[in-house]
Short mmCIF file of C-alpha atoms in Angstrom, two decimals:
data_model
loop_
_atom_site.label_atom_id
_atom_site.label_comp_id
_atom_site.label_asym_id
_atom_site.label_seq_id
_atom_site.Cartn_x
_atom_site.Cartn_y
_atom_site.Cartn_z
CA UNK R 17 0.00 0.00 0.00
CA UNK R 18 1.53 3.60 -0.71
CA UNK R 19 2.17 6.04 1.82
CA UNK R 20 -1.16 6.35 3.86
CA UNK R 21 -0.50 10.14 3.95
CA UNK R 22 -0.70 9.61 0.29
CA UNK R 23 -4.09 7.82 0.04
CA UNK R 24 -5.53 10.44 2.39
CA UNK R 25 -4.33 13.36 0.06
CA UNK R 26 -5.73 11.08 -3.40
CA UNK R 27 -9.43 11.40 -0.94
CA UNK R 28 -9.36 15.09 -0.60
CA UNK R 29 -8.51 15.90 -4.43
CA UNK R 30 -11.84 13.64 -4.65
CA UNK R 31 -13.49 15.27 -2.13
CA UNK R 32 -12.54 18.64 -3.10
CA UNK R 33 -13.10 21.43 -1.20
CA UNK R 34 -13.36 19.08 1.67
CA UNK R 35 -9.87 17.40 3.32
CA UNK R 36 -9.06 14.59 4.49
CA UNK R 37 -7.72 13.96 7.97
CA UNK R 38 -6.66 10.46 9.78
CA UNK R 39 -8.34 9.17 12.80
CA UNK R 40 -7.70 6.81 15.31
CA UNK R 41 -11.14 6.11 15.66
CA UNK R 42 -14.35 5.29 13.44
CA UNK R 43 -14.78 6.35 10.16
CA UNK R 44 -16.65 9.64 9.14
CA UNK R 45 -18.16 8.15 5.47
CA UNK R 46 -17.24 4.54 4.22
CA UNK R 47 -16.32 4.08 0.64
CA UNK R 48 -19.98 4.14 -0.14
CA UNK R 49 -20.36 7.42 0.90
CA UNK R 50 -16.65 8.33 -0.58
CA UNK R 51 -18.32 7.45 -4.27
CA UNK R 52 -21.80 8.61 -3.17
CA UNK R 53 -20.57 12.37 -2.78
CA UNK R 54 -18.71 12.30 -5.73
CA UNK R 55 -21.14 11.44 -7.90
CA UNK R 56 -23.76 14.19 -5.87
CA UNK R 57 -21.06 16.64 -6.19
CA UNK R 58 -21.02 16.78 -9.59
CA UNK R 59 -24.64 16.19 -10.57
CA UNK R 60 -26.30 19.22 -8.31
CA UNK R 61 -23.44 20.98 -10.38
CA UNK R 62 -25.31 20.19 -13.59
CA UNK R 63 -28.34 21.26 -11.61
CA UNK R 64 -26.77 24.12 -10.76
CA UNK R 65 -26.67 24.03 -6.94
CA UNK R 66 -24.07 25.49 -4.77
CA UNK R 67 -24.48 23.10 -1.66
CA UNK R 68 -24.75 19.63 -0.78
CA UNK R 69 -26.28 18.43 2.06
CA UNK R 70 -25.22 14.70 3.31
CA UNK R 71 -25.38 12.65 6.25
CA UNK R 72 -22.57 12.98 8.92
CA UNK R 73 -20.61 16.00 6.91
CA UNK R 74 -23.68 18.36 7.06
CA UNK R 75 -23.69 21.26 4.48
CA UNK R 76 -20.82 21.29 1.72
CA UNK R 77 -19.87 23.66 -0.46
CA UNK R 78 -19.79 22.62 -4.36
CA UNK R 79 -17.32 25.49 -5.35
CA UNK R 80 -13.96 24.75 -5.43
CA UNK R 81 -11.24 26.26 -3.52
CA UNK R 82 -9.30 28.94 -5.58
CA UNK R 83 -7.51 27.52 -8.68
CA UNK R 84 -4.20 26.30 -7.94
CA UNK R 85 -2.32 25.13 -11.27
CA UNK R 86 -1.01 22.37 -9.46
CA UNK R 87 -4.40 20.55 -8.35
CA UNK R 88 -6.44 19.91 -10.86
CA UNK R 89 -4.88 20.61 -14.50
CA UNK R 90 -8.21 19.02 -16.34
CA UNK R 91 -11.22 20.58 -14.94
CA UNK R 92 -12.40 23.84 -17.12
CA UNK R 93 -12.59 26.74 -14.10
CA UNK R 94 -16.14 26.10 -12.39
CA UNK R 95 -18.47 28.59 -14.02
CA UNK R 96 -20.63 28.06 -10.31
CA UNK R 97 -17.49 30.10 -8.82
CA UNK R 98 -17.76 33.22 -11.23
CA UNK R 99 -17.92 36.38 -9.28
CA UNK R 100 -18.44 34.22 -5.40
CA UNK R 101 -15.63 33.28 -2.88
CA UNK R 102 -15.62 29.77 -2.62
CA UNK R 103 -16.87 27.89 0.26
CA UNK R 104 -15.52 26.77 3.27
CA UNK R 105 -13.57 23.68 3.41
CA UNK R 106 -15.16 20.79 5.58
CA UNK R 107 -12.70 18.16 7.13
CA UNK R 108 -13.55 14.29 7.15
CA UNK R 109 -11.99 12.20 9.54
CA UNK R 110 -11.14 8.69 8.12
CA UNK R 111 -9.35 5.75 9.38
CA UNK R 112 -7.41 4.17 7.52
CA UNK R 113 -7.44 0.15 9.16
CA UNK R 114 -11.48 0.23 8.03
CA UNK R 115 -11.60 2.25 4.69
CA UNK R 116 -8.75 0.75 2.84
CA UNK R 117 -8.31 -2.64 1.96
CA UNK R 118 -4.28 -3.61 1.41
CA UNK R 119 -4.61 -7.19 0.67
CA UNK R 120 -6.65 -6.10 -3.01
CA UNK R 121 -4.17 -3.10 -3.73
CA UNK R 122 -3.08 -3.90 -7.07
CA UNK R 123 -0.17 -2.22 -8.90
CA UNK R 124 -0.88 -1.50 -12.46
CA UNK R 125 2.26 0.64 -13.06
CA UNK R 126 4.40 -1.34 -15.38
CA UNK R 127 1.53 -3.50 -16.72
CA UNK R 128 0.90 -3.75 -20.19
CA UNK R 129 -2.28 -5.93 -21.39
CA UNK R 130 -1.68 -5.63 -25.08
CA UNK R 131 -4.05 -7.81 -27.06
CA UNK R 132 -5.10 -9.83 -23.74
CA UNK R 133 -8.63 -9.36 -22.90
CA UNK R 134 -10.41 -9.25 -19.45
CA UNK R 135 -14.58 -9.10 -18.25
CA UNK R 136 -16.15 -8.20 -15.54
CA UNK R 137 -20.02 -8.12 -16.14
CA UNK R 138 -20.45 -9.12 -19.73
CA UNK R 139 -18.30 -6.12 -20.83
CA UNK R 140 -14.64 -5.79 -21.72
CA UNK R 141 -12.73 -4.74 -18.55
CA UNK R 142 -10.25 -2.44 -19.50
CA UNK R 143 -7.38 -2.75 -16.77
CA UNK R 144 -6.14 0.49 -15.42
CA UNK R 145 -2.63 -0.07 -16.93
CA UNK R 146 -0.52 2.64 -15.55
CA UNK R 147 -2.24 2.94 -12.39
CA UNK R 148 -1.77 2.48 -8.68
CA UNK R 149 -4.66 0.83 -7.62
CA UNK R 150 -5.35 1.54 -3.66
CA UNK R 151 -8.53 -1.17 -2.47
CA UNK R 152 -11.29 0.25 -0.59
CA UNK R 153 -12.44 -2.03 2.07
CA UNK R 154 -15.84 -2.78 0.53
CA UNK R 155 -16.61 -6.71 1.13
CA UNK R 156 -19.42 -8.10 3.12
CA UNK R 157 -20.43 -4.14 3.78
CA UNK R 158 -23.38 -4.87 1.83
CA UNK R 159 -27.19 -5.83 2.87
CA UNK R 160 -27.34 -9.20 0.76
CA UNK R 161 -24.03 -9.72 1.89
CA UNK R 162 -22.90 -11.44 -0.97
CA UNK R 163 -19.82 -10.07 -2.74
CA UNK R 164 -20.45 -11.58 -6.38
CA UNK R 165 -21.04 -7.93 -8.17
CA UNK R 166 -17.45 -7.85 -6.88
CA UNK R 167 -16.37 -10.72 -8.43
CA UNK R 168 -15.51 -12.12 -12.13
CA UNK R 169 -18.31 -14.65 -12.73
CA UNK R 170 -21.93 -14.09 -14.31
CA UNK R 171 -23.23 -12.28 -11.20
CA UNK R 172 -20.39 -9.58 -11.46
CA UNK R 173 -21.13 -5.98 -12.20
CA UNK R 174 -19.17 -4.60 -15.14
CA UNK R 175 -16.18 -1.97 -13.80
CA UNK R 176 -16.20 1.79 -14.26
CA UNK R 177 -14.31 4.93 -13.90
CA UNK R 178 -15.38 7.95 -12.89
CA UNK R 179 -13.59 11.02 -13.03
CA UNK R 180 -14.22 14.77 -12.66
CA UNK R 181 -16.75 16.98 -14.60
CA UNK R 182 -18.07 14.21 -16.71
CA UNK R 183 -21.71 15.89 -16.96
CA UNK R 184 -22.43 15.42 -20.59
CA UNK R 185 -20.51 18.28 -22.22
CA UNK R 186 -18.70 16.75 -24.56
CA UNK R 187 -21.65 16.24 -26.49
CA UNK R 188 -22.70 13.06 -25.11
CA UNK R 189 -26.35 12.06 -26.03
CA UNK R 190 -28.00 9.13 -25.11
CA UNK R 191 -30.13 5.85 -26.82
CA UNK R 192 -32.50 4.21 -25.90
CA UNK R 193 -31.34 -0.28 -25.68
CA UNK R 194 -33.40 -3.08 -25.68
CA UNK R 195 -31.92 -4.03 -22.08
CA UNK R 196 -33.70 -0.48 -20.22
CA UNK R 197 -37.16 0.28 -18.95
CA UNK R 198 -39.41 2.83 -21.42
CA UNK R 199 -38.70 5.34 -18.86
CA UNK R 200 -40.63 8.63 -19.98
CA UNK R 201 -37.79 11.17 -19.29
CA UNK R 202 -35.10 9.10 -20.35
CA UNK R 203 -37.01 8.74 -23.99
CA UNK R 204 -37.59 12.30 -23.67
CA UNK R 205 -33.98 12.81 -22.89
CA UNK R 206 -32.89 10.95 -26.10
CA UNK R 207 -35.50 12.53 -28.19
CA UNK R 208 -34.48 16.35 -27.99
CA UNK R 209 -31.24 14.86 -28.64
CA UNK R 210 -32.32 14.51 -32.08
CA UNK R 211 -32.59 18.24 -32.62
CA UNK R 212 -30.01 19.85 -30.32
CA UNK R 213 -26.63 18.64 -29.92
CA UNK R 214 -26.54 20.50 -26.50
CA UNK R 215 -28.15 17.73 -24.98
CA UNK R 216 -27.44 16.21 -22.20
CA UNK R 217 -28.74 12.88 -19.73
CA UNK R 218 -29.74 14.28 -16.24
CA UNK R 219 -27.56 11.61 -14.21
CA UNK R 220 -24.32 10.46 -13.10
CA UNK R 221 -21.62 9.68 -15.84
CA UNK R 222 -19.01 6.99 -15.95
CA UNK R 223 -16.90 5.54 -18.26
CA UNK R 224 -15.22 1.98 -19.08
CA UNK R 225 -12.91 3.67 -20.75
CA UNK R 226 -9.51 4.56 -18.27
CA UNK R 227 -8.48 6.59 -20.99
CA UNK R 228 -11.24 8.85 -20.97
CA UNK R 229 -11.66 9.01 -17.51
CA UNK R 230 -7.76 10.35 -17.55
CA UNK R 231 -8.80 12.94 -19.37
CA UNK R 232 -11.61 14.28 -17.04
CA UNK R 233 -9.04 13.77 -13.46
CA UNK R 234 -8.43 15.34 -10.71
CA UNK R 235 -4.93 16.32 -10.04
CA UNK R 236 -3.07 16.97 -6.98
CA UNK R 237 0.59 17.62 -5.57
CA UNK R 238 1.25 15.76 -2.79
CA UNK R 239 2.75 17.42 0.65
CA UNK R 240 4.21 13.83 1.36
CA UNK R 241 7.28 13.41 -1.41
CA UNK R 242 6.70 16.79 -3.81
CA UNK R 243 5.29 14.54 -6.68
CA UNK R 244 2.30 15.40 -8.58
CA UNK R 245 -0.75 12.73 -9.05
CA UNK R 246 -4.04 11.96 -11.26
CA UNK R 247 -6.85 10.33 -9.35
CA UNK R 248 -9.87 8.59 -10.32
CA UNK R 249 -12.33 6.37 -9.06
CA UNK R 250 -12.59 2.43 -9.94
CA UNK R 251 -16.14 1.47 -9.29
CA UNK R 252 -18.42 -1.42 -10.52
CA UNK R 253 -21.53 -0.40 -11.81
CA UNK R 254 -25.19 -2.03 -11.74
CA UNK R 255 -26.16 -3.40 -14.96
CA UNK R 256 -29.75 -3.12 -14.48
CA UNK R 257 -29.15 1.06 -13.60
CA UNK R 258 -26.68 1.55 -16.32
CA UNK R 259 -27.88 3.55 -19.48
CA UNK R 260 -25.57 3.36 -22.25
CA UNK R 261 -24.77 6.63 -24.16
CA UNK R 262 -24.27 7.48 -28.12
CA UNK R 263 -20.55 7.02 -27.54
CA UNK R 264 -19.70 3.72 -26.45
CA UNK R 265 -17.40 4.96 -23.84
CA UNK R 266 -19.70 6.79 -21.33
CA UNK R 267 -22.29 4.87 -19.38
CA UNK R 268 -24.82 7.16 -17.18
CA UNK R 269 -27.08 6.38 -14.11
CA UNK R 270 -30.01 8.42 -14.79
CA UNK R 271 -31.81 10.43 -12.28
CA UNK R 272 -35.56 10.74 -13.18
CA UNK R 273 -37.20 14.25 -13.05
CA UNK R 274 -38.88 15.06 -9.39
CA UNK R 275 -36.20 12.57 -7.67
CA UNK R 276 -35.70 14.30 -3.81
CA UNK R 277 -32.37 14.84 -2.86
CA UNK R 278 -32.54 11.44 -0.47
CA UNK R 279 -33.93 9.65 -3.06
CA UNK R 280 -31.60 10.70 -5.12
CA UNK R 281 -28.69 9.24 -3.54
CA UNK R 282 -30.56 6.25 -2.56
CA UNK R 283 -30.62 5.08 -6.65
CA UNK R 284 -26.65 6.49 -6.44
CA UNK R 285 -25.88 4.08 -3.62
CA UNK R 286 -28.07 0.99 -5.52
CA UNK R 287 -26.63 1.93 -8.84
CA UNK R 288 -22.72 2.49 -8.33
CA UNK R 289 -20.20 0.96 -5.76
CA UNK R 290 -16.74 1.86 -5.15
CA UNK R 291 -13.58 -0.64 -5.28
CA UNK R 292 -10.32 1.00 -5.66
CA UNK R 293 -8.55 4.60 -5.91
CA UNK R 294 -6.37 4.72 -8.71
CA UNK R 295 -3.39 6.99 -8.35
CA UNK R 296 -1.01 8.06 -11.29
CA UNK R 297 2.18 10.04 -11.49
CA UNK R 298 2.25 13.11 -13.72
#
């Protein structure tokens, strides 16, 4: 496992403005919650919200601290910031013994899959060659209790990345498959996609594609050796919530008009689970 000062830092560039802090004691959000807020973070964005209120952390602010060059050198400046201070910063206490998961770290670094192919789900799982992979301590946590979504056999859900400000602007429409529900805003969604390329699904967007989510990063330099790092999430993703997009390399969880904010996250947490945080020297 890297430095744990290291894996704390990787949380707060996700967590951004918030920062992590170690704990001796329990746990202020589990991995759920790590990929939970994430994914809330950046859709009340696209709703354009300032504030998130969640369980144990209270009110956040969505505006990022002031640019720093160093931090994040993917995301487009936050249009939500224009002309407003940015919020204060809220610290999360985490432990490290119950939120990371050692024994599943996996080090991608000097990997190189070539033509070999891997799936998780019934879809290609593209390895995150290149990548530090740091395990979040995520079996048995789960009401069934059963780990297979986790796992490689027919029962597994298909992996994911997600990185930052992946909200549909590149264009990114969606279609209707044979394996979703006739859900009346999603149709409507993909419909007035027909006639404006401005378009976008009202959801949660991840990719299969480590590439692309490299593109879309956060970055941070790290206070424990002076290096600088990329971060994204590895998550696995339920089939049966996944909408597939025009381009074959974003997947969405859509979020149905008139959703509460609680409800809302309650089809985040059924939808998308976290596994790993991948870590990658600039």
């Amino acid at each position: 496992m890297p430095d744990p000062r290291l894996c704390l830092e990787a949380l707060s560039a996700l967590l951004s403005p918030c920062s992590v802090e170690s704990t001796p004691g329990s746990s202020q959000l589990s991995p759920q919650d790590l990929v939970n807020i994430v994914a809330l973070k950046e859709f009340l964005k696209q709703q354009g919200f300032l504030e998130l209120d969640y369980p144990s952390l209270g009110t956040m602010s969505l505006q990022d601290p002031d640019p720093d060059p160093d931090q994040d050198l993917y995301g487009p400046p936050p249009a939500l910031t224009e002309g407003a201070p940015p919020g204060p910063r809220t610290t999360v206490k985490i432990n490290p013994q119950d939120f990371f998961h050692p024994s599943f770290d996996y080090d991608f670094t000097h990997i190189k899959d070539g033509n070999r192919t891997f799936v998780r789900g019934d879809e290609r799982y593209v390895r995150p060659c290149g990548w530090n992979r740091i395990a979040l301590f995520v079996t048995r946590k789960y009401d069934d209790g059963n780990d297979s979504w986790l796992g490689t056999g027919k029962d597994a859900w298909p992996v994911s990345y997600q990185g930052h400000n992946m909200d549909g602007s590149l264009g990114i429409i969606l279609t209707h498959s044979k394996d979703t529900d006739d859900e009346p805003g999603f149709l409507d969604a993909a419909a007035a996609s027909l006639v404006s390329d401005q378009t976008k699904g009202r959801g949660v967007y991840s990719t299969p594609d480590i590439k692309m989510a490299e593109k879309y990063c956060k970055t941070f330099k790290s206070k424990v050796d002076g290096k600088t790092y990329k971060v994204v999430l590895q998550n696995r993703i339920n089939p049966q919530k996944r909408r597939k997009c025009q381009r074959d390399n974003m997947w969405l969880v859509y979020v149905p008009e008139g959703l509460t904010e609680i409800e809302t996250r309650a089809l985040i947490q059924e939808s998308i689970r976290p596994y790993g945080v991948l870590i990658k020297e600039v």
